């Protein structure tokens, strides 16, 4: 169940572009189910909070688009390609 929470945070954070939205959505949906299955509430919350920022690295994310606009000559596609590996590695490390 914790791995489903982490994977959900990765996907929801990538789609919404907000780690706070991902943490609140996944925490509200999966944390009660985890607690029913015997998970410690502190562990459930820690897994949720630790994995929420992974979505900010996985494209398409608005942070990369804003950075590309502000920085000037940085290609959005280059930023997107550079975000896949660190985002997925961060999610796998949380698992």
Tab-separated table of C-alpha atoms in Angstrom:
chain	number	residue	atom	x	y	z
A	1	UNK	CA	0.000	0.000	0.000
A	2	UNK	CA	2.843	2.400	0.733
A	3	UNK	CA	4.269	1.766	-2.725
A	4	UNK	CA	0.896	2.601	-4.260
A	5	UNK	CA	0.914	5.825	-2.247
A	6	UNK	CA	4.386	6.712	-3.535
A	7	UNK	CA	3.510	5.879	-7.141
A	8	UNK	CA	0.285	7.871	-6.849
A	9	UNK	CA	2.196	10.869	-5.532
A	10	UNK	CA	4.644	10.627	-8.425
A	11	UNK	CA	1.898	10.539	-11.046
A	12	UNK	CA	-0.469	13.040	-9.429
A	13	UNK	CA	2.352	15.473	-8.709
A	14	UNK	CA	3.558	15.261	-12.302
A	15	UNK	CA	0.078	15.937	-13.655
A	16	UNK	CA	-0.887	18.705	-11.243
A	17	UNK	CA	2.535	20.319	-10.809
A	18	UNK	CA	1.952	20.735	-7.091
A	19	UNK	CA	3.445	18.585	-4.356
A	20	UNK	CA	0.948	19.963	-1.829
A	21	UNK	CA	-1.979	18.885	-4.001
A	22	UNK	CA	-0.438	15.449	-4.498
A	23	UNK	CA	0.173	14.971	-0.771
A	24	UNK	CA	-3.330	16.027	0.202
A	25	UNK	CA	-5.025	13.958	-2.508
A	26	UNK	CA	-3.046	10.785	-1.895
A	27	UNK	CA	-3.092	11.240	1.864
A	28	UNK	CA	-6.847	11.635	1.883
A	29	UNK	CA	-7.433	8.614	-0.346
A	30	UNK	CA	-4.817	6.057	0.601
A	31	UNK	CA	-3.887	6.811	4.224
A	32	UNK	CA	-7.214	5.574	5.677
A	33	UNK	CA	-6.889	2.365	3.655
A	34	UNK	CA	-3.319	1.889	4.867
A	35	UNK	CA	-4.406	2.356	8.477
A	36	UNK	CA	-7.218	-0.202	8.019
A	37	UNK	CA	-4.612	-2.689	6.788
A	38	UNK	CA	-2.444	-2.226	9.869
A	39	UNK	CA	0.041	0.445	8.815
A	40	UNK	CA	1.220	2.839	11.498
A	41	UNK	CA	-0.301	6.312	10.881
A	42	UNK	CA	3.113	7.943	11.324
A	43	UNK	CA	4.646	5.644	8.690
A	44	UNK	CA	1.778	6.314	6.310
A	45	UNK	CA	2.178	10.068	6.726
A	46	UNK	CA	5.961	9.865	6.341
A	47	UNK	CA	5.706	7.880	3.097
A	48	UNK	CA	3.148	10.352	1.777
A	49	UNK	CA	5.135	13.458	2.671
A	50	UNK	CA	8.499	12.078	1.506
A	51	UNK	CA	7.197	11.071	-1.910
A	52	UNK	CA	5.092	14.161	-2.669
A	53	UNK	CA	7.926	16.326	-4.119
A	54	UNK	CA	8.878	13.682	-6.702
A	55	UNK	CA	6.151	14.933	-9.016
A	56	UNK	CA	7.852	18.309	-9.337
A	57	UNK	CA	10.723	16.702	-11.257
A	58	UNK	CA	8.729	14.455	-13.574
A	59	UNK	CA	7.528	16.242	-16.734
A	60	UNK	CA	5.211	17.866	-17.668
A	61	UNK	CA	5.749	20.240	-14.777
A	62	UNK	CA	5.035	23.928	-14.682
A	63	UNK	CA	8.259	24.685	-12.793
A	64	UNK	CA	10.326	23.760	-15.855
A	65	UNK	CA	8.177	25.919	-18.115
A	66	UNK	CA	8.516	28.921	-15.799
A	67	UNK	CA	12.282	28.389	-15.509
A	68	UNK	CA	12.628	28.195	-19.290
A	69	UNK	CA	10.697	31.442	-19.695
A	70	UNK	CA	12.686	33.301	-17.043
A	71	UNK	CA	16.121	31.957	-18.011
A	72	UNK	CA	15.770	32.818	-21.661
A	73	UNK	CA	17.645	30.422	-23.906
A	74	UNK	CA	16.871	27.152	-22.129
A	75	UNK	CA	14.917	24.625	-24.175
A	76	UNK	CA	11.790	23.232	-22.511
A	77	UNK	CA	12.319	19.840	-24.136
A	78	UNK	CA	15.846	19.686	-22.710
A	79	UNK	CA	14.520	20.457	-19.247
A	80	UNK	CA	11.814	17.822	-19.609
A	81	UNK	CA	14.336	15.186	-20.682
A	82	UNK	CA	16.606	16.153	-17.784
A	83	UNK	CA	13.765	15.745	-15.283
A	84	UNK	CA	12.728	12.172	-16.023
A	85	UNK	CA	15.698	10.314	-14.567
A	86	UNK	CA	16.039	12.253	-11.270
A	87	UNK	CA	12.281	12.180	-10.684
A	88	UNK	CA	11.959	8.455	-11.250
A	89	UNK	CA	15.096	7.726	-9.198
A	90	UNK	CA	13.756	9.821	-6.332
A	91	UNK	CA	10.483	7.897	-6.432
A	92	UNK	CA	12.273	4.549	-6.532
A	93	UNK	CA	14.428	5.567	-3.564
A	94	UNK	CA	11.276	6.325	-1.597
A	95	UNK	CA	9.982	2.835	-2.343
